[in-house]
Amino acid sequence: VKQWQNFVAAREEELEQLLMKCEKRTGVEIIVVTLSRMTDYPDTDARTIEAFARGLFDTWGIGNLPRNDGVLLLVCRDDRKARIELGAGYGRARDRDAERIIQKTVLPAFRKGRYAEGIFDGTADILVAELRAKGHEVQALQADVVDTERAEKIVADLLADWKQIDI
């Protein structure tokens, strides 16, 4: 988790633990970056969130190099933009998952001013999508229900599943 802003500090430790467990169990590095605005970083390509996210992704070398399977959740609060950038190893196969998570989980929470919830729930949904893509059963949850209990349930389900599977 990089560049934490005050609007998500309350859940930082919880999210850090979740990300570390994901990487340990799946081998997939997920990075969450929160910024006020892209233009605060003049040495980057800040014309679009897509270009900015790709620049961060490539510069930091997110993910496993041979598999190129990293995931970046980028939130630029004052720009009112969010993006999930996937490593090239995914091809176009997971673009639909990334867009669904942004539209159904992250943005609805942001519209209510609940940034920490949107980031945490979005990250949990990325983890669920990752496990499902690898063929692991994860208890299905209503895709349109977004709240803290949902995030906690997803995390509990992931932890329970991780005890039973060998990734």
CSV table of N, CA and C in Angstrom, one decimal:
chain,number,residue,atom,x,y,z
A,1,VAL,N,0.9,-1.2,0.0
A,1,VAL,CA,0.0,0.0,0.0
A,1,VAL,C,0.9,1.2,0.0
A,2,LYS,N,0.8,2.0,-1.0
A,2,LYS,CA,1.6,3.2,-1.2
A,2,LYS,C,0.8,4.5,-1.1
A,3,GLN,N,1.5,5.6,-0.7
A,3,GLN,CA,0.9,6.9,-0.7
A,3,GLN,C,-0.4,7.0,0.0
A,4,TRP,N,-0.5,6.4,1.2
A,4,TRP,CA,-1.8,6.5,1.9
A,4,TRP,C,-2.1,7.9,2.3
A,5,GLN,N,-3.4,8.2,2.1
A,5,GLN,CA,-3.9,9.5,2.4
A,5,GLN,C,-4.8,9.3,3.7
A,6,ASN,N,-5.1,10.4,4.3
A,6,ASN,CA,-5.9,10.3,5.6
A,6,ASN,C,-7.3,9.6,5.4
A,7,PHE,N,-7.8,9.7,4.1
A,7,PHE,CA,-9.2,9.2,3.9
A,7,PHE,C,-9.2,7.6,4.0
A,8,VAL,N,-8.1,7.0,4.0
A,8,VAL,CA,-8.1,5.5,4.1
A,8,VAL,C,-7.2,5.0,5.3
A,9,ALA,N,-6.6,5.9,6.0
A,9,ALA,CA,-5.6,5.5,7.1
A,9,ALA,C,-6.2,4.5,8.1
A,10,ALA,N,-7.5,4.7,8.4
A,10,ALA,CA,-8.2,3.8,9.4
A,10,ALA,C,-8.1,2.3,9.0
A,11,ARG,N,-8.0,2.0,7.8
A,11,ARG,CA,-8.1,0.6,7.4
A,11,ARG,C,-6.7,0.1,6.8
A,12,GLU,N,-5.7,0.9,6.9
A,12,GLU,CA,-4.4,0.6,6.3
A,12,GLU,C,-3.8,-0.7,6.8
A,13,GLU,N,-3.8,-0.9,8.1
A,13,GLU,CA,-3.1,-2.1,8.6
A,13,GLU,C,-3.9,-3.4,8.1
A,14,GLU,N,-5.2,-3.3,8.2
A,14,GLU,CA,-6.1,-4.4,7.8
A,14,GLU,C,-5.9,-4.7,6.3
A,15,LEU,N,-5.8,-3.7,5.5
A,15,LEU,CA,-5.6,-3.9,4.1
A,15,LEU,C,-4.2,-4.5,3.8
A,16,GLU,N,-3.2,-4.0,4.5
A,16,GLU,CA,-1.8,-4.5,4.4
A,16,GLU,C,-1.7,-6.0,4.6
A,17,GLN,N,-2.4,-6.4,5.7
A,17,GLN,CA,-2.4,-7.8,6.1
A,17,GLN,C,-3.1,-8.7,5.0
A,18,LEU,N,-4.2,-8.2,4.5
A,18,LEU,CA,-4.9,-8.9,3.4
A,18,LEU,C,-4.1,-9.0,2.2
A,19,LEU,N,-3.4,-7.9,1.8
A,19,LEU,CA,-2.5,-8.0,0.6
A,19,LEU,C,-1.3,-8.9,0.8
A,20,MET,N,-0.7,-9.0,2.0
A,20,MET,CA,0.4,-9.9,2.2
A,20,MET,C,-0.1,-11.3,2.2
A,21,LYS,N,-1.2,-11.6,2.7
A,21,LYS,CA,-1.8,-13.0,2.7
A,21,LYS,C,-2.0,-13.4,1.3
A,22,CYS,N,-2.6,-12.5,0.5
A,22,CYS,CA,-2.9,-12.8,-0.9
A,22,CYS,C,-1.6,-13.2,-1.7
A,23,GLU,N,-0.6,-12.3,-1.5
A,23,GLU,CA,0.7,-12.6,-2.2
A,23,GLU,C,1.3,-13.9,-1.8
A,24,LYS,N,1.3,-14.1,-0.5
A,24,LYS,CA,1.9,-15.4,0.0
A,24,LYS,C,1.1,-16.6,-0.5
A,25,ARG,N,-0.2,-16.5,-0.6
A,25,ARG,CA,-1.0,-17.7,-1.0
A,25,ARG,C,-1.1,-17.9,-2.5
A,26,THR,N,-1.2,-16.8,-3.2
A,26,THR,CA,-1.4,-16.9,-4.7
A,26,THR,C,-0.2,-16.6,-5.5
A,27,GLY,N,0.8,-15.9,-4.9
A,27,GLY,CA,1.9,-15.4,-5.7
A,27,GLY,C,1.7,-14.2,-6.5
A,28,VAL,N,0.5,-13.6,-6.3
A,28,VAL,CA,0.1,-12.4,-7.1
A,28,VAL,C,0.3,-11.2,-6.2
A,29,GLU,N,1.0,-10.2,-6.7
A,29,GLU,CA,1.2,-9.0,-6.0
A,29,GLU,C,0.2,-8.0,-6.4
A,30,ILE,N,-0.6,-7.5,-5.4
A,30,ILE,CA,-1.6,-6.5,-5.6
A,30,ILE,C,-1.1,-5.3,-4.8
A,31,ILE,N,-1.1,-4.2,-5.5
A,31,ILE,CA,-0.6,-2.9,-4.9
A,31,ILE,C,-1.8,-1.9,-4.9
A,32,VAL,N,-2.0,-1.3,-3.8
A,32,VAL,CA,-3.0,-0.2,-3.7
A,32,VAL,C,-2.3,1.1,-3.6
A,33,VAL,N,-2.7,2.1,-4.5
A,33,VAL,CA,-2.1,3.4,-4.4
A,33,VAL,C,-3.2,4.4,-4.3
A,34,THR,N,-3.1,5.3,-3.3
A,34,THR,CA,-4.1,6.3,-3.2
A,34,THR,C,-3.4,7.7,-3.3
A,35,LEU,N,-3.9,8.6,-4.1
A,35,LEU,CA,-3.3,9.9,-4.3
A,35,LEU,C,-4.4,10.9,-4.2
A,36,SER,N,-4.0,12.2,-4.0
A,36,SER,CA,-5.0,13.2,-4.1
A,36,SER,C,-5.3,13.5,-5.6
A,37,ARG,N,-4.2,13.8,-6.4
A,37,ARG,CA,-4.4,14.0,-7.8
A,37,ARG,C,-3.2,13.6,-8.6
A,38,MET,N,-3.4,13.2,-9.8
A,38,MET,CA,-2.3,12.8,-10.7
A,38,MET,C,-1.3,13.9,-11.0
A,39,THR,N,-1.8,15.1,-11.1
A,39,THR,CA,-1.0,16.3,-11.5
A,39,THR,C,0.0,16.7,-10.4
A,40,ASP,N,-0.1,16.1,-9.2
A,40,ASP,CA,0.9,16.3,-8.1
A,40,ASP,C,2.2,15.6,-8.5
A,41,TYR,N,2.2,14.8,-9.5
A,41,TYR,CA,3.4,14.0,-9.9
A,41,TYR,C,3.8,14.5,-11.3
A,42,PRO,N,4.4,15.6,-11.5
A,42,PRO,CA,4.7,16.2,-12.8
A,42,PRO,C,5.6,15.4,-13.7
A,43,ASP,N,6.4,14.5,-13.2
A,43,ASP,CA,7.3,13.7,-14.0
A,43,ASP,C,6.6,12.4,-14.5
A,44,THR,N,5.3,12.3,-14.5
A,44,THR,CA,4.6,11.2,-14.9
A,44,THR,C,3.6,11.6,-16.0
A,45,ASP,N,3.1,10.6,-16.7
A,45,ASP,CA,2.1,10.8,-17.7
A,45,ASP,C,0.8,10.9,-17.0
A,46,ALA,N,0.3,12.1,-16.7
A,46,ALA,CA,-0.9,12.3,-16.0
A,46,ALA,C,-2.1,12.8,-16.8
A,47,ARG,N,-2.0,12.5,-18.1
A,47,ARG,CA,-3.1,12.9,-19.0
A,47,ARG,C,-4.4,12.1,-18.8
A,48,THR,N,-4.2,10.8,-18.6
A,48,THR,CA,-5.3,10.0,-18.3
A,48,THR,C,-5.0,9.0,-17.2
A,49,ILE,N,-6.0,8.5,-16.5
A,49,ILE,CA,-5.7,7.6,-15.4
A,49,ILE,C,-5.1,6.3,-15.9
A,50,GLU,N,-5.5,5.9,-17.2
A,50,GLU,CA,-5.0,4.7,-17.8
A,50,GLU,C,-3.5,4.8,-18.0
A,51,ALA,N,-3.1,6.0,-18.6
A,51,ALA,CA,-1.6,6.2,-18.8
A,51,ALA,C,-0.9,6.3,-17.5
A,52,PHE,N,-1.4,7.0,-16.5
A,52,PHE,CA,-0.8,7.1,-15.2
A,52,PHE,C,-0.6,5.8,-14.5
A,53,ALA,N,-1.7,5.0,-14.5
A,53,ALA,CA,-1.6,3.7,-13.9
A,53,ALA,C,-0.6,2.8,-14.6
A,54,ARG,N,-0.6,2.8,-15.9
A,54,ARG,CA,0.4,1.9,-16.7
A,54,ARG,C,1.8,2.4,-16.3
A,55,GLY,N,2.0,3.7,-16.3
A,55,GLY,CA,3.3,4.2,-15.9
A,55,GLY,C,3.8,3.7,-14.5
A,56,LEU,N,2.9,3.8,-13.5
A,56,LEU,CA,3.3,3.3,-12.2
A,56,LEU,C,3.5,1.8,-12.2
A,57,PHE,N,2.7,1.1,-12.9
A,57,PHE,CA,2.8,-0.3,-13.0
A,57,PHE,C,4.1,-0.7,-13.6
A,58,ASP,N,4.5,-0.1,-14.7
A,58,ASP,CA,5.7,-0.5,-15.4
A,58,ASP,C,7.0,0.0,-14.6
A,59,THR,N,6.9,1.2,-14.0
A,59,THR,CA,8.0,1.8,-13.3
A,59,THR,C,8.3,1.0,-12.1
A,60,TRP,N,7.3,0.6,-11.4
A,60,TRP,CA,7.5,-0.2,-10.1
A,60,TRP,C,7.7,-1.7,-10.4
A,61,GLY,N,7.4,-2.2,-11.6
A,61,GLY,CA,7.6,-3.6,-11.8
A,61,GLY,C,6.6,-4.4,-11.0
A,62,ILE,N,5.4,-4.1,-11.0
A,62,ILE,CA,4.4,-4.8,-10.1
A,62,ILE,C,4.2,-6.2,-10.7
A,63,GLY,N,4.2,-7.2,-9.8
A,63,GLY,CA,3.9,-8.5,-10.2
A,63,GLY,C,5.1,-9.4,-10.4
A,64,ASN,N,4.9,-10.6,-10.8
A,64,ASN,CA,5.9,-11.6,-11.1
A,64,ASN,C,6.4,-11.4,-12.5
A,65,LEU,N,7.7,-11.1,-12.7
A,65,LEU,CA,8.2,-10.8,-14.0
A,65,LEU,C,7.9,-11.8,-15.1
A,66,PRO,N,8.2,-13.1,-14.9
A,66,PRO,CA,7.9,-14.0,-16.0
A,66,PRO,C,6.4,-14.1,-16.3
A,67,ARG,N,5.6,-14.1,-15.2
A,67,ARG,CA,4.1,-14.2,-15.4
A,67,ARG,C,3.5,-12.9,-15.7
A,68,ASN,N,4.1,-11.8,-15.3
A,68,ASN,CA,3.5,-10.4,-15.5
A,68,ASN,C,2.0,-10.4,-15.1
A,69,ASP,N,1.9,-10.8,-13.8
A,69,ASP,CA,0.5,-11.0,-13.3
A,69,ASP,C,0.1,-10.1,-12.1
A,70,GLY,N,0.8,-9.0,-12.0
A,70,GLY,CA,0.5,-8.0,-10.9
A,70,GLY,C,-0.8,-7.3,-11.1
A,71,VAL,N,-1.3,-6.7,-10.0
A,71,VAL,CA,-2.6,-5.9,-10.1
A,71,VAL,C,-2.3,-4.6,-9.3
A,72,LEU,N,-2.8,-3.5,-9.9
A,72,LEU,CA,-2.7,-2.2,-9.3
A,72,LEU,C,-4.1,-1.6,-9.1
A,73,LEU,N,-4.4,-1.3,-7.9
A,73,LEU,CA,-5.7,-0.5,-7.7
A,73,LEU,C,-5.2,0.9,-7.4
A,74,LEU,N,-5.5,1.8,-8.3
A,74,LEU,CA,-5.1,3.2,-8.2
A,74,LEU,C,-6.3,4.1,-8.0
A,75,VAL,N,-6.3,4.9,-6.9
A,75,VAL,CA,-7.4,5.9,-6.6
A,75,VAL,C,-6.8,7.3,-6.5
A,76,CYS,N,-7.3,8.2,-7.3
A,76,CYS,CA,-7.0,9.6,-7.3
A,76,CYS,C,-8.2,10.4,-6.9
A,77,ARG,N,-8.3,10.6,-5.6
A,77,ARG,CA,-9.5,11.1,-4.9
A,77,ARG,C,-9.9,12.5,-5.6
A,78,ASP,N,-9.1,13.5,-5.6
A,78,ASP,CA,-9.5,14.8,-6.0
A,78,ASP,C,-9.8,14.8,-7.6
A,79,ASP,N,-9.1,13.9,-8.3
A,79,ASP,CA,-9.4,13.7,-9.7
A,79,ASP,C,-10.7,13.0,-9.9
A,80,ARG,N,-11.2,12.3,-8.9
A,80,ARG,CA,-12.4,11.5,-8.9
A,80,ARG,C,-12.3,10.4,-10.0
A,81,LYS,N,-11.2,9.7,-9.9
A,81,LYS,CA,-10.9,8.6,-10.8
A,81,LYS,C,-10.3,7.4,-10.0
A,82,ALA,N,-10.6,6.2,-10.5
A,82,ALA,CA,-10.1,5.0,-10.0
A,82,ALA,C,-9.8,4.0,-11.1
A,83,ARG,N,-8.8,3.2,-11.0
A,83,ARG,CA,-8.5,2.2,-12.1
A,83,ARG,C,-7.9,1.0,-11.5
A,84,ILE,N,-8.2,-0.2,-12.0
A,84,ILE,CA,-7.5,-1.4,-11.7
A,84,ILE,C,-6.7,-1.7,-13.0
A,85,GLU,N,-5.4,-1.7,-12.8
A,85,GLU,CA,-4.5,-2.0,-13.9
A,85,GLU,C,-4.0,-3.4,-13.7
A,86,LEU,N,-4.1,-4.2,-14.8
A,86,LEU,CA,-3.7,-5.6,-14.7
A,86,LEU,C,-2.4,-5.8,-15.5
A,87,GLY,N,-1.6,-6.7,-15.1
A,87,GLY,CA,-0.4,-7.1,-15.8
A,87,GLY,C,-0.7,-7.7,-17.1
A,88,ALA,N,0.3,-7.6,-18.1
A,88,ALA,CA,0.0,-8.0,-19.4
A,88,ALA,C,-0.2,-9.5,-19.5
A,89,GLY,N,0.2,-10.3,-18.5
A,89,GLY,CA,0.1,-11.7,-18.4
A,89,GLY,C,-1.4,-12.1,-18.4
A,90,TYR,N,-2.3,-11.2,-18.0
A,90,TYR,CA,-3.7,-11.5,-18.0
A,90,TYR,C,-4.3,-11.4,-19.4
A,91,GLY,N,-3.7,-10.7,-20.3
A,91,GLY,CA,-4.3,-10.4,-21.6
A,91,GLY,C,-5.5,-9.6,-21.4
A,92,ARG,N,-6.6,-9.9,-22.1
A,92,ARG,CA,-7.8,-9.2,-22.0
A,92,ARG,C,-8.8,-10.0,-21.1
A,93,ALA,N,-8.4,-11.1,-20.7
A,93,ALA,CA,-9.3,-12.1,-20.0
A,93,ALA,C,-10.0,-11.5,-18.8
A,94,ARG,N,-9.3,-10.7,-18.1
A,94,ARG,CA,-9.8,-10.2,-16.8
A,94,ARG,C,-10.2,-8.7,-16.8
A,95,ASP,N,-10.2,-8.1,-17.9
A,95,ASP,CA,-10.6,-6.7,-18.0
A,95,ASP,C,-12.1,-6.5,-17.5
A,96,ARG,N,-12.9,-7.4,-17.9
A,96,ARG,CA,-14.3,-7.4,-17.5
A,96,ARG,C,-14.5,-7.4,-16.0
A,97,ASP,N,-13.7,-8.3,-15.3
A,97,ASP,CA,-13.7,-8.3,-13.8
A,97,ASP,C,-13.2,-7.0,-13.2
A,98,ALA,N,-12.2,-6.4,-13.8
A,98,ALA,CA,-11.7,-5.2,-13.3
A,98,ALA,C,-12.7,-4.1,-13.4
A,99,GLU,N,-13.3,-4.0,-14.5
A,99,GLU,CA,-14.3,-2.9,-14.8
A,99,GLU,C,-15.5,-3.1,-13.9
A,100,ARG,N,-16.0,-4.4,-13.7
A,100,ARG,CA,-17.1,-4.7,-12.8
A,100,ARG,C,-16.8,-4.3,-11.4
A,101,ILE,N,-15.6,-4.5,-10.9
A,101,ILE,CA,-15.2,-4.2,-9.5
A,101,ILE,C,-15.2,-2.7,-9.3
A,102,ILE,N,-14.7,-2.0,-10.3
A,102,ILE,CA,-14.7,-0.5,-10.2
A,102,ILE,C,-16.1,0.0,-10.2
A,103,GLN,N,-16.9,-0.4,-11.1
A,103,GLN,CA,-18.3,0.1,-11.3
A,103,GLN,C,-19.3,-0.3,-10.2
A,104,LYS,N,-19.1,-1.6,-9.7
A,104,LYS,CA,-20.1,-2.1,-8.8
A,104,LYS,C,-19.7,-2.0,-7.3
A,105,THR,N,-18.4,-1.9,-7.1
A,105,THR,CA,-17.9,-1.9,-5.7
A,105,THR,C,-17.2,-0.6,-5.3
A,106,VAL,N,-16.2,-0.2,-6.0
A,106,VAL,CA,-15.4,0.9,-5.7
A,106,VAL,C,-16.2,2.3,-5.8
A,107,LEU,N,-16.7,2.6,-7.0
A,107,LEU,CA,-17.3,3.9,-7.2
A,107,LEU,C,-18.6,4.1,-6.4
A,108,PRO,N,-19.4,3.1,-6.2
A,108,PRO,CA,-20.6,3.4,-5.4
A,108,PRO,C,-20.2,3.8,-4.0
A,109,ALA,N,-19.2,3.2,-3.4
A,109,ALA,CA,-18.8,3.6,-2.0
A,109,ALA,C,-18.2,5.0,-2.0
A,110,PHE,N,-17.4,5.3,-3.1
A,110,PHE,CA,-16.8,6.6,-3.2
A,110,PHE,C,-17.9,7.7,-3.3
A,111,ARG,N,-18.9,7.4,-4.0
A,111,ARG,CA,-20.0,8.4,-4.2
A,111,ARG,C,-20.7,8.7,-2.9
A,112,LYS,N,-20.6,7.8,-1.9
A,112,LYS,CA,-21.1,8.0,-0.6
A,112,LYS,C,-20.1,8.6,0.3
A,113,GLY,N,-18.9,8.9,-0.2
A,113,GLY,CA,-17.8,9.4,0.6
A,113,GLY,C,-17.1,8.4,1.5
A,114,ARG,N,-17.4,7.1,1.2
A,114,ARG,CA,-16.8,6.0,2.0
A,114,ARG,C,-15.6,5.4,1.2
A,115,TYR,N,-14.5,6.2,1.2
A,115,TYR,CA,-13.3,5.8,0.5
A,115,TYR,C,-12.6,4.6,1.0
A,116,ALA,N,-12.5,4.5,2.3
A,116,ALA,CA,-11.8,3.3,2.9
A,116,ALA,C,-12.6,2.0,2.5
A,117,GLU,N,-13.9,2.1,2.6
A,117,GLU,CA,-14.7,1.0,2.3
A,117,GLU,C,-14.6,0.6,0.9
A,118,GLY,N,-14.6,1.6,0.0
A,118,GLY,CA,-14.5,1.3,-1.5
A,118,GLY,C,-13.2,0.6,-1.8
A,119,ILE,N,-12.1,1.1,-1.2
A,119,ILE,CA,-10.8,0.6,-1.5
A,119,ILE,C,-10.7,-0.9,-0.9
A,120,PHE,N,-11.1,-1.0,0.3
A,120,PHE,CA,-11.1,-2.3,1.0
A,120,PHE,C,-11.9,-3.4,0.3
A,121,ASP,N,-13.2,-3.0,0.0
A,121,ASP,CA,-14.1,-3.9,-0.7
A,121,ASP,C,-13.6,-4.2,-2.1
A,122,GLY,N,-13.1,-3.2,-2.8
A,122,GLY,CA,-12.6,-3.4,-4.1
A,122,GLY,C,-11.4,-4.4,-4.1
A,123,THR,N,-10.5,-4.2,-3.2
A,123,THR,CA,-9.4,-5.1,-3.0
A,123,THR,C,-9.8,-6.5,-2.7
A,124,ALA,N,-10.8,-6.6,-1.8
A,124,ALA,CA,-11.3,-8.0,-1.5
A,124,ALA,C,-11.9,-8.6,-2.8
A,125,ASP,N,-12.6,-7.8,-3.6
A,125,ASP,CA,-13.2,-8.4,-4.8
A,125,ASP,C,-12.1,-8.8,-5.8
A,126,ILE,N,-11.0,-8.0,-5.9
A,126,ILE,CA,-9.9,-8.4,-6.7
A,126,ILE,C,-9.4,-9.8,-6.3
A,127,LEU,N,-9.3,-10.0,-4.9
A,127,LEU,CA,-8.8,-11.3,-4.4
A,127,LEU,C,-9.7,-12.4,-4.8
A,128,VAL,N,-11.0,-12.2,-4.6
A,128,VAL,CA,-12.0,-13.2,-5.0
A,128,VAL,C,-11.9,-13.5,-6.4
A,129,ALA,N,-11.8,-12.5,-7.3
A,129,ALA,CA,-11.7,-12.8,-8.7
A,129,ALA,C,-10.4,-13.6,-9.0
A,130,GLU,N,-9.3,-13.3,-8.3
A,130,GLU,CA,-8.1,-14.0,-8.5
A,130,GLU,C,-8.2,-15.4,-8.2
A,131,LEU,N,-8.8,-15.7,-7.0
A,131,LEU,CA,-9.0,-17.1,-6.6
A,131,LEU,C,-9.9,-17.8,-7.5
A,132,ARG,N,-11.0,-17.2,-7.9
A,132,ARG,CA,-11.9,-17.9,-8.9
A,132,ARG,C,-11.2,-18.2,-10.2
A,133,ALA,N,-10.4,-17.2,-10.7
A,133,ALA,CA,-9.7,-17.4,-11.9
A,133,ALA,C,-8.7,-18.6,-11.8
A,134,LYS,N,-8.2,-18.9,-10.6
A,134,LYS,CA,-7.3,-20.0,-10.4
A,134,LYS,C,-8.1,-21.3,-10.1
A,135,GLY,N,-9.4,-21.2,-10.2
A,135,GLY,CA,-10.2,-22.4,-10.1
A,135,GLY,C,-10.6,-22.8,-8.6
A,136,HIS,N,-10.5,-21.9,-7.7
A,136,HIS,CA,-10.8,-22.1,-6.3
A,136,HIS,C,-12.2,-21.7,-6.0
A,137,GLU,N,-12.9,-22.4,-5.2
A,137,GLU,CA,-14.2,-22.1,-4.8
A,137,GLU,C,-14.2,-21.0,-3.7
A,138,VAL,N,-14.9,-19.9,-3.9
A,138,VAL,CA,-15.1,-18.9,-2.9
A,138,VAL,C,-16.6,-18.7,-2.8
A,139,GLN,N,-17.0,-18.6,-1.6
A,139,GLN,CA,-18.5,-18.5,-1.3
A,139,GLN,C,-19.0,-17.3,-2.1
A,140,ALA,N,-20.0,-17.5,-2.9
A,140,ALA,CA,-20.6,-16.4,-3.7
A,140,ALA,C,-21.3,-15.4,-2.8
A,141,LEU,N,-21.2,-14.1,-3.1
A,141,LEU,CA,-21.8,-13.0,-2.4
A,141,LEU,C,-22.5,-12.2,-3.4
A,142,GLN,N,-23.6,-11.5,-3.0
A,142,GLN,CA,-24.3,-10.6,-3.9
A,142,GLN,C,-23.4,-9.5,-4.4
A,143,ALA,N,-23.3,-9.4,-5.7
A,143,ALA,CA,-22.3,-8.5,-6.3
A,143,ALA,C,-22.8,-7.0,-6.1
A,144,ASP,N,-24.1,-6.8,-5.9
A,144,ASP,CA,-24.5,-5.4,-5.7
A,144,ASP,C,-24.6,-5.0,-4.3
A,145,VAL,N,-24.2,-5.8,-3.3
A,145,VAL,CA,-24.3,-5.4,-1.9
A,145,VAL,C,-22.9,-4.9,-1.5
A,146,VAL,N,-22.7,-3.7,-1.1
A,146,VAL,CA,-21.4,-3.1,-0.8
A,146,VAL,C,-21.5,-2.5,0.6
A,147,ASP,N,-20.9,-3.1,1.6
A,147,ASP,CA,-20.8,-2.6,2.9
A,147,ASP,C,-19.6,-3.2,3.7
A,148,THR,N,-19.4,-2.7,4.9
A,148,THR,CA,-18.2,-3.2,5.7
A,148,THR,C,-18.4,-4.7,6.0
A,149,GLU,N,-19.7,-5.1,6.4
A,149,GLU,CA,-19.9,-6.5,6.7
A,149,GLU,C,-19.6,-7.4,5.5
A,150,ARG,N,-19.8,-6.9,4.3
A,150,ARG,CA,-19.5,-7.7,3.1
A,150,ARG,C,-18.0,-7.9,3.0
A,151,ALA,N,-17.3,-6.8,3.2
A,151,ALA,CA,-15.8,-6.9,3.1
A,151,ALA,C,-15.3,-7.9,4.2
A,152,GLU,N,-15.8,-7.8,5.4
A,152,GLU,CA,-15.3,-8.7,6.4
A,152,GLU,C,-15.7,-10.1,6.1
A,153,LYS,N,-16.9,-10.3,5.5
A,153,LYS,CA,-17.3,-11.7,5.1
A,153,LYS,C,-16.4,-12.2,4.0
A,154,ILE,N,-16.0,-11.4,3.0
A,154,ILE,CA,-15.1,-11.8,2.0
A,154,ILE,C,-13.8,-12.2,2.6
A,155,VAL,N,-13.3,-11.4,3.4
A,155,VAL,CA,-12.0,-11.7,4.0
A,155,VAL,C,-12.1,-13.0,4.8
A,156,ALA,N,-13.1,-13.2,5.6
A,156,ALA,CA,-13.3,-14.4,6.4
A,156,ALA,C,-13.4,-15.6,5.5
A,157,ASP,N,-14.1,-15.5,4.4
A,157,ASP,CA,-14.2,-16.6,3.4
A,157,ASP,C,-12.9,-16.9,2.8
A,158,LEU,N,-12.1,-15.9,2.4
A,158,LEU,CA,-10.8,-16.1,1.8
A,158,LEU,C,-9.9,-16.8,2.8
A,159,LEU,N,-9.9,-16.3,4.0
A,159,LEU,CA,-9.0,-17.0,5.0
A,159,LEU,C,-9.4,-18.4,5.2
A,160,ALA,N,-10.7,-18.7,5.3
A,160,ALA,CA,-11.1,-20.1,5.5
A,160,ALA,C,-10.7,-20.9,4.3
A,161,ASP,N,-10.9,-20.4,3.1
A,161,ASP,CA,-10.5,-21.1,1.9
A,161,ASP,C,-9.0,-21.4,1.8
A,162,TRP,N,-8.2,-20.4,2.2
A,162,TRP,CA,-6.8,-20.5,2.2
A,162,TRP,C,-6.3,-21.6,3.1
A,163,LYS,N,-7.0,-21.9,4.1
A,163,LYS,CA,-6.6,-23.0,5.0
A,163,LYS,C,-6.8,-24.3,4.4
A,164,GLN,N,-7.8,-24.4,3.4
A,164,GLN,CA,-8.1,-25.6,2.8
A,164,GLN,C,-7.5,-25.9,1.4
A,165,ILE,N,-6.9,-24.9,0.8
A,165,ILE,CA,-6.3,-25.1,-0.5
A,165,ILE,C,-4.8,-24.9,-0.5
A,166,ASP,N,-4.2,-25.5,-1.5
A,166,ASP,CA,-2.8,-25.4,-1.6
A,166,ASP,C,-2.5,-24.7,-3.0
A,167,ILE,N,-2.2,-23.5,-3.0
A,167,ILE,CA,-2.0,-22.7,-4.2
A,167,ILE,C,-0.6,-22.8,-4.7
